[in-house]
PDB file of C-alpha atoms in Angstrom:
ATOM      1  CA  GLN A   1      19.042  -3.975  11.288  1.00  0.00           C
ATOM      2  CA  VAL A   2      16.846  -5.551   8.962  1.00  0.00           C
ATOM      3  CA  GLN A   3      17.490  -5.302   5.259  1.00  0.00           C
ATOM      4  CA  LEU A   4      14.690  -5.509   2.511  1.00  0.00           C
ATOM      5  CA  VAL A   5      14.444  -6.785  -1.104  1.00  0.00           C
ATOM      6  CA  GLU A   6      11.449  -6.683  -2.943  1.00  0.00           C
ATOM      7  CA  SER A   7      10.518  -8.604  -6.220  1.00  0.00           C
ATOM      8  CA  GLY A   8       7.243  -9.044  -8.741  1.00  0.00           C
ATOM      9  CA  GLY A   9       6.591  -6.097 -10.458  1.00  0.00           C
ATOM     10  CA  GLY A  10       6.502  -5.592 -14.187  1.00  0.00           C
ATOM     11  CA  LEU A  11       3.914  -4.411 -16.811  1.00  0.00           C
ATOM     12  CA  VAL A  12       0.610  -6.079 -16.720  1.00  0.00           C
ATOM     13  CA  GLN A  13      -2.771  -5.098 -18.472  1.00  0.00           C
ATOM     14  CA  PRO A  14      -5.539  -3.577 -16.897  1.00  0.00           C
ATOM     15  CA  GLY A  15      -8.065  -6.243 -14.606  1.00  0.00           C
ATOM     16  CA  GLY A  16      -4.410  -8.446 -14.487  1.00  0.00           C
ATOM     17  CA  SER A  17      -2.476  -9.303 -11.213  1.00  0.00           C
ATOM     18  CA  LEU A  18       0.656  -9.511  -9.719  1.00  0.00           C
ATOM     19  CA  ARG A  19       2.074 -10.126  -6.746  1.00  0.00           C
ATOM     20  CA  LEU A  20       5.031  -8.206  -4.882  1.00  0.00           C
ATOM     21  CA  SER A  21       7.442 -10.057  -2.458  1.00  0.00           C
ATOM     22  CA  CYS A  22       9.326  -8.085   0.052  1.00  0.00           C
ATOM     23  CA  ALA A  23      12.227 -10.481   1.838  1.00  0.00           C
ATOM     24  CA  ALA A  24      13.700  -9.356   5.067  1.00  0.00           C
ATOM     25  CA  SER A  25      16.931 -10.597   6.543  1.00  0.00           C
ATOM     26  CA  GLY A  26      17.325 -10.791  10.280  1.00  0.00           C
ATOM     27  CA  SER A  27      16.001 -13.175  13.099  1.00  0.00           C
ATOM     28  CA  ILE A  28      13.709 -10.700  14.355  1.00  0.00           C
ATOM     29  CA  PHE A  29      11.391 -10.098  11.233  1.00  0.00           C
ATOM     30  CA  ASN A  30       8.255 -11.631  13.017  1.00  0.00           C
ATOM     31  CA  ILE A  31       8.200  -8.665  15.518  1.00  0.00           C
ATOM     32  CA  TYR A  32       8.050  -6.168  12.866  1.00  0.00           C
ATOM     33  CA  THR A  33       5.347  -3.896  11.576  1.00  0.00           C
ATOM     34  CA  MET A  34       5.560  -4.723   7.393  1.00  0.00           C
ATOM     35  CA  GLY A  35       3.853  -2.485   4.706  1.00  0.00           C
ATOM     36  CA  TRP A  36       3.687  -1.522   1.466  1.00  0.00           C
ATOM     37  CA  TYR A  37       3.520   2.291  -0.016  1.00  0.00           C
ATOM     38  CA  ARG A  38       3.751   3.778  -3.308  1.00  0.00           C
ATOM     39  CA  GLN A  39       4.716   6.471  -5.600  1.00  0.00           C
ATOM     40  CA  ALA A  40       3.567   7.813  -9.060  1.00  0.00           C
ATOM     41  CA  PRO A  41       4.969  10.256 -10.859  1.00  0.00           C
ATOM     42  CA  GLY A  42       4.461  13.751  -9.912  1.00  0.00           C
ATOM     43  CA  LYS A  43       2.469  12.267  -6.895  1.00  0.00           C
ATOM     44  CA  GLN A  44       3.155  12.244  -2.797  1.00  0.00           C
ATOM     45  CA  ARG A  45       3.634   8.350  -1.379  1.00  0.00           C
ATOM     46  CA  GLU A  46       0.878   7.118  -0.581  1.00  0.00           C
ATOM     47  CA  LEU A  47       0.346   4.009   1.930  1.00  0.00           C
ATOM     48  CA  VAL A  48      -1.319   0.736   0.292  1.00  0.00           C
ATOM     49  CA  ALA A  49      -1.122  -1.868   3.003  1.00  0.00           C
ATOM     50  CA  ILE A  50      -0.036  -2.814   6.580  1.00  0.00           C
ATOM     51  CA  ILE A  51       0.193  -6.267   8.485  1.00  0.00           C
ATOM     52  CA  THR A  52       1.477  -6.104  12.068  1.00  0.00           C
ATOM     53  CA  SER A  53       3.213  -8.494  13.831  1.00  0.00           C
ATOM     54  CA  SER A  54       0.097 -10.134  14.882  1.00  0.00           C
ATOM     55  CA  GLY A  55      -1.355 -10.436  11.453  1.00  0.00           C
ATOM     56  CA  SER A  56      -3.725  -7.334  11.690  1.00  0.00           C
ATOM     57  CA  THR A  57      -4.446  -5.523   8.360  1.00  0.00           C
ATOM     58  CA  ASN A  58      -5.509  -2.410   7.138  1.00  0.00           C
ATOM     59  CA  TYR A  59      -5.662  -1.172   3.675  1.00  0.00           C
ATOM     60  CA  ALA A  60      -6.252   2.093   1.658  1.00  0.00           C
ATOM     61  CA  ASP A  61      -9.664   2.637   0.422  1.00  0.00           C
ATOM     62  CA  SER A  62      -8.457   2.969  -3.039  1.00  0.00           C
ATOM     63  CA  VAL A  63      -7.100  -0.893  -2.673  1.00  0.00           C
ATOM     64  CA  LYS A  64      -9.933  -2.237  -0.699  1.00  0.00           C
ATOM     65  CA  GLY A  65     -11.009  -5.511  -2.144  1.00  0.00           C
ATOM     66  CA  ARG A  66      -8.335  -5.625  -4.595  1.00  0.00           C
ATOM     67  CA  PHE A  67      -5.178  -5.882  -2.815  1.00  0.00           C
ATOM     68  CA  THR A  68      -4.370  -8.577  -0.238  1.00  0.00           C
ATOM     69  CA  ILE A  69      -1.040  -7.990   2.043  1.00  0.00           C
ATOM     70  CA  SER A  70       0.171 -11.168   4.082  1.00  0.00           C
ATOM     71  CA  ARG A  71       3.666 -12.452   5.862  1.00  0.00           C
ATOM     72  CA  ASP A  72       5.271 -15.850   6.087  1.00  0.00           C
ATOM     73  CA  ASN A  73       7.386 -15.579   9.008  1.00  0.00           C
ATOM     74  CA  ALA A  74       9.024 -18.871   8.411  1.00  0.00           C
ATOM     75  CA  LYS A  75      10.504 -17.323   5.008  1.00  0.00           C
ATOM     76  CA  ASN A  76      10.872 -13.774   6.613  1.00  0.00           C
ATOM     77  CA  THR A  77       8.655 -12.123   3.626  1.00  0.00           C
ATOM     78  CA  VAL A  78       5.836 -10.148   3.166  1.00  0.00           C
ATOM     79  CA  TYR A  79       3.800 -10.490   0.179  1.00  0.00           C
ATOM     80  CA  LEU A  80       0.827  -7.696  -1.633  1.00  0.00           C
ATOM     81  CA  GLN A  81      -1.356  -9.791  -4.019  1.00  0.00           C
ATOM     82  CA  MET A  82      -2.926  -7.459  -6.363  1.00  0.00           C
ATOM     83  CA  ASN A  83      -6.086  -8.136  -8.421  1.00  0.00           C
ATOM     84  CA  SER A  84      -8.281  -6.280 -10.626  1.00  0.00           C
ATOM     85  CA  LEU A  85      -5.198  -3.689 -11.533  1.00  0.00           C
ATOM     86  CA  LYS A  86      -6.003  -0.276 -12.466  1.00  0.00           C
ATOM     87  CA  PRO A  87      -3.769   1.697 -14.491  1.00  0.00           C
ATOM     88  CA  GLU A  88      -3.915   4.507 -11.564  1.00  0.00           C
ATOM     89  CA  ASP A  89      -2.111   1.656  -9.478  1.00  0.00           C
ATOM     90  CA  THR A  90       0.958   2.156 -11.783  1.00  0.00           C
ATOM     91  CA  ALA A  91       3.383   3.521  -9.098  1.00  0.00           C
ATOM     92  CA  VAL A  92       6.656   2.292  -7.580  1.00  0.00           C
ATOM     93  CA  TYR A  93       6.044   0.191  -4.866  1.00  0.00           C
ATOM     94  CA  TYR A  94       8.152   0.010  -1.384  1.00  0.00           C
ATOM     95  CA  CYS A  95       8.163  -2.224   1.312  1.00  0.00           C
ATOM     96  CA  TYR A  96       8.888  -1.018   4.597  1.00  0.00           C
ATOM     97  CA  ALA A  97       9.358  -2.535   8.238  1.00  0.00           C
ATOM     98  CA  LYS A  98       9.655  -1.159  11.669  1.00  0.00           C
ATOM     99  CA  ARG A  99       9.274  -2.000  15.162  1.00  0.00           C
ATOM    100  CA  PRO A 100       5.563  -1.342  16.183  1.00  0.00           C
ATOM    101  CA  THR A 101       6.478   1.383  18.699  1.00  0.00           C
ATOM    102  CA  VAL A 102       8.831   3.632  16.665  1.00  0.00           C
ATOM    103  CA  PRO A 103       7.532   6.157  14.137  1.00  0.00           C
ATOM    104  CA  LEU A 104       7.788   5.337  10.694  1.00  0.00           C
ATOM    105  CA  ASP A 105      10.681   7.830  10.167  1.00  0.00           C
ATOM    106  CA  PHE A 106      12.617   4.975  11.492  1.00  0.00           C
ATOM    107  CA  ALA A 107      11.289   2.058   9.333  1.00  0.00           C
ATOM    108  CA  THR A 108      13.954   0.251   6.991  1.00  0.00           C
ATOM    109  CA  TRP A 109      13.033   0.719   3.255  1.00  0.00           C
ATOM    110  CA  GLY A 110      13.306  -1.526   0.251  1.00  0.00           C
ATOM    111  CA  GLN A 111      15.006  -0.746  -2.884  1.00  0.00           C
ATOM    112  CA  GLY A 112      11.243  -0.032  -4.204  1.00  0.00           C
ATOM    113  CA  THR A 113       9.829  -2.241  -7.596  1.00  0.00           C
ATOM    114  CA  GLN A 114       8.124  -0.510 -10.585  1.00  0.00           C
ATOM    115  CA  VAL A 115       4.423  -1.953 -11.656  1.00  0.00           C
ATOM    116  CA  THR A 116       2.712  -0.672 -14.675  1.00  0.00           C
ATOM    117  CA  VAL A 117      -0.413  -1.233 -15.431  1.00  0.00           C
ATOM    118  CA  SER A 118      -1.360  -0.459 -19.164  1.00  0.00           C
ATOM    119  CA  SER A 119      -2.860  -2.287 -21.979  1.00  0.00           C
TER     120      SER A 119
END
């Protein structure tokens, strides 16, 4: 069972950048699909980005061109580089990991990291 620890959140001004990290335990990290979701107060959880074990990526339309997801299998870590941040990006960001063949309901989740975009 993989365990996830997120870091890198914080307060940033509009137009600024942050990089979130999600460190995973376990020796089979490289076969997992990894991703980030976010949840703002009063809103439903929203998919942000996904990266497969082969490095294929997918993004929510709202972050395309601004966010980049990547993974370093040697470090068991997935990253979310967030540029040109907007106030509407404010949310708690959650990392997840799952085997490719199982539903999201069976994913492992991190504890979440707060991102606040405000002047």
